[in-house]
Short mmCIF file of C-alpha atoms in Angstrom, two decimals:
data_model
loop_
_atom_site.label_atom_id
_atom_site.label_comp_id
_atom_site.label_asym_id
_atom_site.label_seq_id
_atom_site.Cartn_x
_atom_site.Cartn_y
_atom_site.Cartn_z
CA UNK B 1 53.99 41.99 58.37
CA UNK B 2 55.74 38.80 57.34
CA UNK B 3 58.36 38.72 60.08
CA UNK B 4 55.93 39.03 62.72
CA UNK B 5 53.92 36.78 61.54
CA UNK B 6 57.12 34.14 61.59
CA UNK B 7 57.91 35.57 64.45
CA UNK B 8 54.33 34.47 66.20
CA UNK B 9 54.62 30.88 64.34
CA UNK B 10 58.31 30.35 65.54
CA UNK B 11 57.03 30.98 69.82
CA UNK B 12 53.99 28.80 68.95
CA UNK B 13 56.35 25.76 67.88
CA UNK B 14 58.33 27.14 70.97
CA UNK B 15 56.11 27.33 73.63
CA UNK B 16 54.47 23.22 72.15
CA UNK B 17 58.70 21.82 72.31
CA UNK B 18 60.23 23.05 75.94
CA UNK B 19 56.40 23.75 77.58
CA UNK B 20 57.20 27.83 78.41
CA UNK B 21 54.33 29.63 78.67
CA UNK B 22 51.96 26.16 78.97
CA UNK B 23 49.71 26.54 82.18
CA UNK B 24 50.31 23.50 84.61
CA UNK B 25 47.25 21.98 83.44
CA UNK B 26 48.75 22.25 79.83
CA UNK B 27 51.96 20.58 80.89
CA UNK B 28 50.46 17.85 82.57
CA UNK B 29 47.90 17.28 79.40
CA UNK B 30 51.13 16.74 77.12
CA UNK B 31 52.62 15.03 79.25
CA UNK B 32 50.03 12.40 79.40
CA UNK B 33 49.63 12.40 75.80
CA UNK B 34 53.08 11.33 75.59
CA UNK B 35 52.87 8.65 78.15
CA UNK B 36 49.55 7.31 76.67
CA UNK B 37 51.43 7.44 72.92
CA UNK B 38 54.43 5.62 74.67
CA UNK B 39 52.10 3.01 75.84
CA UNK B 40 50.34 2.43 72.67
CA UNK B 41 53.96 1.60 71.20
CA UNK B 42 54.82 -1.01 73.62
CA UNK B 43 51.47 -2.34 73.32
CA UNK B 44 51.66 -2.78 69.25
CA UNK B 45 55.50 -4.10 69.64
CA UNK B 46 54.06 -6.52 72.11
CA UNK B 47 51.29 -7.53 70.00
CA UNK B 48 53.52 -7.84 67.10
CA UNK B 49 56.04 -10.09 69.38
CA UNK B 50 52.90 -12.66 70.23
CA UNK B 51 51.74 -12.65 66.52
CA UNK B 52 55.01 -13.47 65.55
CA UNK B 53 56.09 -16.18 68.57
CA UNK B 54 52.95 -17.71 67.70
CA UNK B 55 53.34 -17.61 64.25
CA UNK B 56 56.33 -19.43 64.51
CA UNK B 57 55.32 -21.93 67.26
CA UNK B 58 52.04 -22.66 65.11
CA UNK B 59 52.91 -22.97 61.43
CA UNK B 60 54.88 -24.95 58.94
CA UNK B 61 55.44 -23.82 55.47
CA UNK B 62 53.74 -26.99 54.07
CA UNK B 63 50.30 -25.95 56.27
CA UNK B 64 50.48 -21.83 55.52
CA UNK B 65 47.85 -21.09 53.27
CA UNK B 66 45.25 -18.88 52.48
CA UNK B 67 43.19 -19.29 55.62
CA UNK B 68 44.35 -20.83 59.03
CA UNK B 69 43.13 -24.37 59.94
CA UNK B 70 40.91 -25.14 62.96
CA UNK B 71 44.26 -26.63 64.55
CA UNK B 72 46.46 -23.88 63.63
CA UNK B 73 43.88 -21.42 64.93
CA UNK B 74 43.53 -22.81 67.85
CA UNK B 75 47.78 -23.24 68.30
CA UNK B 76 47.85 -19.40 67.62
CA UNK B 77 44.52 -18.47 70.13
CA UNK B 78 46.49 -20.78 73.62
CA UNK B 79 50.00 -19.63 72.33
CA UNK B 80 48.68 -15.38 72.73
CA UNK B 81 46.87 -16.64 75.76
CA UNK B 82 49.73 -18.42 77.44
CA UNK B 83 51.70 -15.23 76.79
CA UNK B 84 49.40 -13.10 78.32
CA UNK B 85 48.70 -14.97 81.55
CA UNK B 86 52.67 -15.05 81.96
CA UNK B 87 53.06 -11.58 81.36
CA UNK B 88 50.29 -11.06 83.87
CA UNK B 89 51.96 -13.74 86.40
CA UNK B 90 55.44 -11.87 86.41
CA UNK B 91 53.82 -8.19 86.86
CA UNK B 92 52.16 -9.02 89.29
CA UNK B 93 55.23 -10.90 91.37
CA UNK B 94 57.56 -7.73 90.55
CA UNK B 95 55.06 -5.47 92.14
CA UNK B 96 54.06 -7.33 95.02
CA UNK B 97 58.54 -7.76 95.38
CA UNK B 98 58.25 -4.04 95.35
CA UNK B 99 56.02 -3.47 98.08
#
């Protein structure tokens, strides 16, 4: 009836939270889920740091318009690259530190 039906919805939701009753294979398949959905967030909060470093860096309130200018463009496209190659640079020196 009704209660074992809640009863079989409530172990589902169980079982998905604290991973009893997952096979191994199941456990490590959520848990890579979660670490590919944890890198997605620090990928857009990185993004969303260039855009807005750049931003800053690159445009004045009297030259923000409708569309970006050739200059300002171009500001914005070494700015993310600059970023990038020193994020690269100081990965790479804390992991070869590490080894």
């Amino acid at each position: 009836g009704i209660n074992a039906e809640y009863g079989k919805q409530w172990y589902q939701r169980r079982v998905r939270v604290d991973g009893q009753g997952m096979t191994e294979e199941q456990q490590q398949s959520v848990m890579l889920l979660t670490q590919f959905a944890q890198q997605q967030k620090e990928m857009a909060a990185s993004i969303l740091k260039i855009g807005m470093m750049c931003f800053e860096k690159c445009t004045t309130a009297d030259k923000f318009g409708a569309k970006l200018d050739n200059k300002t463009e171009s500001c914005f496209k070494n700015c993310a690259e600059r970023y990038m190659d020193t994020q690269y640079f100081v990965a790479n020196r804390l992991s070869e530190k590490q080894q």
